Amino acid sequence: MSPPPPTAAGLPATPPAPAPHLLSDPPSDPGRDPGSEPHAVRLTGLGKSFARPGSAETPVLEGIDLTVPAGGFTCLIGASGCGKSTLLHLIAGLAEPSTGTVEVAGGHAALMFQEAALFPWLSAGRNIELALRLRGLRGRAERRAEAERLLTLVRLDGAHSRPVHELSGGMRQRVALARALAQQSSVLLMDEPFAALDAITRDVLHEELVRLWEQTGCAVVFVTHNVREAVRLGREVVLLSSRPGRIAGRWTVPVPQPRRIEDAEVAGLAAKITERLREEISRHGRA
Amino acid sequence: MAAPDTVLVEAGLDALEARPRAQRGLPVRLREHGLPPLLGLALVLAVWQAVWAAGIEPDWVLPSPVEVGESLVGAANHGQVWPSVGQSVLRGVLGFAVSVAAGTVLGLLVGRLRPLRLAVGPVLAGLQNLPSVAWVPPAVMFFGVTPAALYSVVLLGAIPSIALGLVSGLDQVPPLFLLVGRNLGARRLASVRHVLLPAALAGYVAGLKQGWAFAWRSLMAAEIIAVSPALGPGLGRLLKQAQDAGDMRLAFCAIALILVVGIVVNMLVFTPLERRVLRARGLATPTR
């Protein structure tokens, strides 16, 4: 699966807001012009406000400028209320931005949730086949074969006919991952997909995700509140502040894959980022 | 590539955590599902026989199960049973089928269109509370003692249940499923077909089951009240004939037949359907 060439599936533009408050710590990619680099996702001056009855519009996200390169792996972290999920919904096109633009290579991003959100009336394989069908893949036999291939990819060979409720949480997330891959998007958005899993299962899925990311070459935007998980997985870690969510820091992870969550370098960088996150949170305690 | 030990750990997790499917043989299932109802029936008959044997009431007020059985055989020999059962079941099934079509469309509209729901929702709920026997006099005045009168009572009894079942099924569809459907590329009709309706199926089937019960009751009420030779035989009419003739045994026969039809339809249609829908969704234990 190779990512389709980036196209600007942009939304109505407003002038990109300058973001002097951005802390680059260290600058994510020094000396690189983000305009010429092929990108999977490019957010420019992105903002989102929600109207609350009886009060002014509450900004949830403000002035987000973020580029995820093709084949990149960006982890978004932040405390609750930082609009991480909203940001993914905006990228996935499930919500409209209030300001700014969203560009997604190929015009579509696949989205995975904390719950596997598989349809319980379909078997594991049929869930994947539905995604293929809605993608426009004709031919029942073709869909079946492709679903089998994707299940093998997530090491669930022979699980095609198994009811979803018979699978463990980790297996369900792997089926959900296969379903997301079935969409053949060049961007995979993940909203705390492993938060509800036990530590060992999560560990295994981290390895699986990195393996599939390397195999498929799609870009991943991974939201989590677990800093170590972010450093374990990402090529870049982006910290969002809360209320409104702005980019408050970014780090490139210098450790090559394969990494482990208990590696000293992972733990060291995670401690540094956690410190920054704590500062960010305590700002709200003083206010 | 993941290290081999991870692959092994993963396989181990899969093997330990997945819930295996319980496989049960036919004899076991027959014993578990067939025996208890038969025992229950035997208990009812035994209590009935005991009360009769105690002689509290005279025979013509409380006949014994055996006498009722003999009366049933007699009625069958006179050709009163099968035509009555057949005609009533035919009416019930026809009326129910039309109710399903109308109730489904109504339920979809009320469930998905907010203005319609605000306007019609309370009316439907009210109709469901109204005993459908109340519709018999106006139906007879409107249509005369005709099949149309019977069917209109059946429809008014069953449609609200079916529509409201579908509405509650639609209400219980998790919003996450609709989001997933949209992300997978399901627009309007595809979303209704592939996400909304299957997600609402459990509530819909519950509504269908209740709708059949209401259809059957409504039909019996209508057949008992609206009696005319022109309408032909029917279980309700058989019951009415028993009353007019002061024949308590025949009355018990008719009631038993009405019960049996209701139970058989449930056992053959709705229980398996409900079990299948629930089991496919992991909502029922394998023994249910």
Coordinates of C-alpha atoms in Angstrom, one line a residue, chain A residues 89 92-94 108-111 113 115 117-121 130-131 133-134 154-156 161-163 165-166 168 171-172 174 179 183 198 200-201 204 207-208 211, chain B residues 1-3 5-7 9-10 13-15 17-21 176-187 190 193-196 198-199 279-283:
Chain A
H89 CA -12.4 14.7 14.1
A92 CA -11.2 13.1 9.5
G93 CA -13.8 15.5 8.2
L94 CA -16.3 14.5 10.9
H108 CA -9.4 10.9 3.4
A109 CA -8.1 9.7 6.7
A110 CA -9.1 6.5 8.5
L111 CA -10.0 6.9 12.1
F113 CA -11.3 4.9 18.4
E115 CA -13.3 1.4 21.8
A117 CA -16.3 0.2 17.7
L118 CA -16.7 -2.9 15.5
F119 CA -20.2 -3.6 14.4
P120 CA -21.4 -6.4 16.7
W121 CA -23.9 -7.8 14.2
L130 CA -18.0 -3.7 5.0
A131 CA -15.2 -1.2 5.0
R133 CA -17.5 -2.4 0.2
L134 CA -18.0 1.2 1.3
V154 CA -2.7 -8.2 12.0
R155 CA -2.0 -11.9 12.9
L156 CA -5.6 -13.0 13.1
S161 CA -16.1 -15.9 10.9
R162 CA -15.7 -15.2 14.6
P163 CA -18.3 -13.0 16.3
H165 CA -18.0 -10.4 21.1
E166 CA -15.9 -13.6 21.3
S168 CA -10.6 -10.1 23.5
M171 CA -8.0 -8.8 19.2
R172 CA -10.8 -6.4 18.6
R174 CA -6.4 -5.5 15.8
R179 CA -10.6 -2.3 9.1
Q183 CA -9.8 2.1 3.8
D198 CA -3.8 -4.1 30.0
I200 CA 1.1 -6.6 28.2
T201 CA -1.5 -6.4 25.5
V204 CA 2.3 -6.2 22.0
E207 CA 5.0 -3.5 18.3
E208 CA 2.3 -4.5 15.9
R211 CA 5.5 -3.0 12.3
Chain B
M1 CA 9.5 -7.0 12.4
A2 CA 8.3 -8.0 15.8
A3 CA 10.6 -10.2 17.7
D5 CA 8.8 -13.7 21.5
T6 CA 6.2 -11.0 20.9
V7 CA 4.4 -13.2 18.4
V9 CA 3.1 -13.6 23.7
E10 CA 0.4 -12.3 21.3
L13 CA -2.9 -13.6 24.9
D14 CA -5.3 -14.5 22.1
A15 CA -5.7 -18.0 23.3
E17 CA -8.5 -14.1 26.5
A18 CA -10.9 -15.1 23.7
R19 CA -14.1 -16.5 24.9
P20 CA -14.8 -19.9 23.3
R21 CA -18.1 -20.7 21.8
L176 CA -20.1 6.1 17.8
F177 CA -21.4 3.6 15.3
L178 CA -22.7 6.4 13.1
L179 CA -19.4 8.2 13.3
V180 CA -17.6 5.0 12.3
G181 CA -20.0 4.5 9.5
R182 CA -19.3 8.0 8.2
N183 CA -15.6 7.5 8.5
L184 CA -15.9 4.3 6.5
G185 CA -17.7 6.2 3.8
A186 CA -21.4 5.3 4.5
R187 CA -23.6 8.2 3.3
A190 CA -25.8 3.3 2.9
R193 CA -28.8 0.2 5.4
H194 CA -25.4 -0.8 6.8
V195 CA -25.3 0.9 10.2
L196 CA -28.6 2.3 11.4
P198 CA -28.7 -3.5 11.8
A199 CA -27.9 -1.5 15.0
R279 CA -26.7 -14.0 20.0
A280 CA -25.2 -12.5 16.9
R281 CA -24.6 -9.3 19.0
G282 CA -23.3 -11.2 22.0
L283 CA -26.3 -10.0 24.1

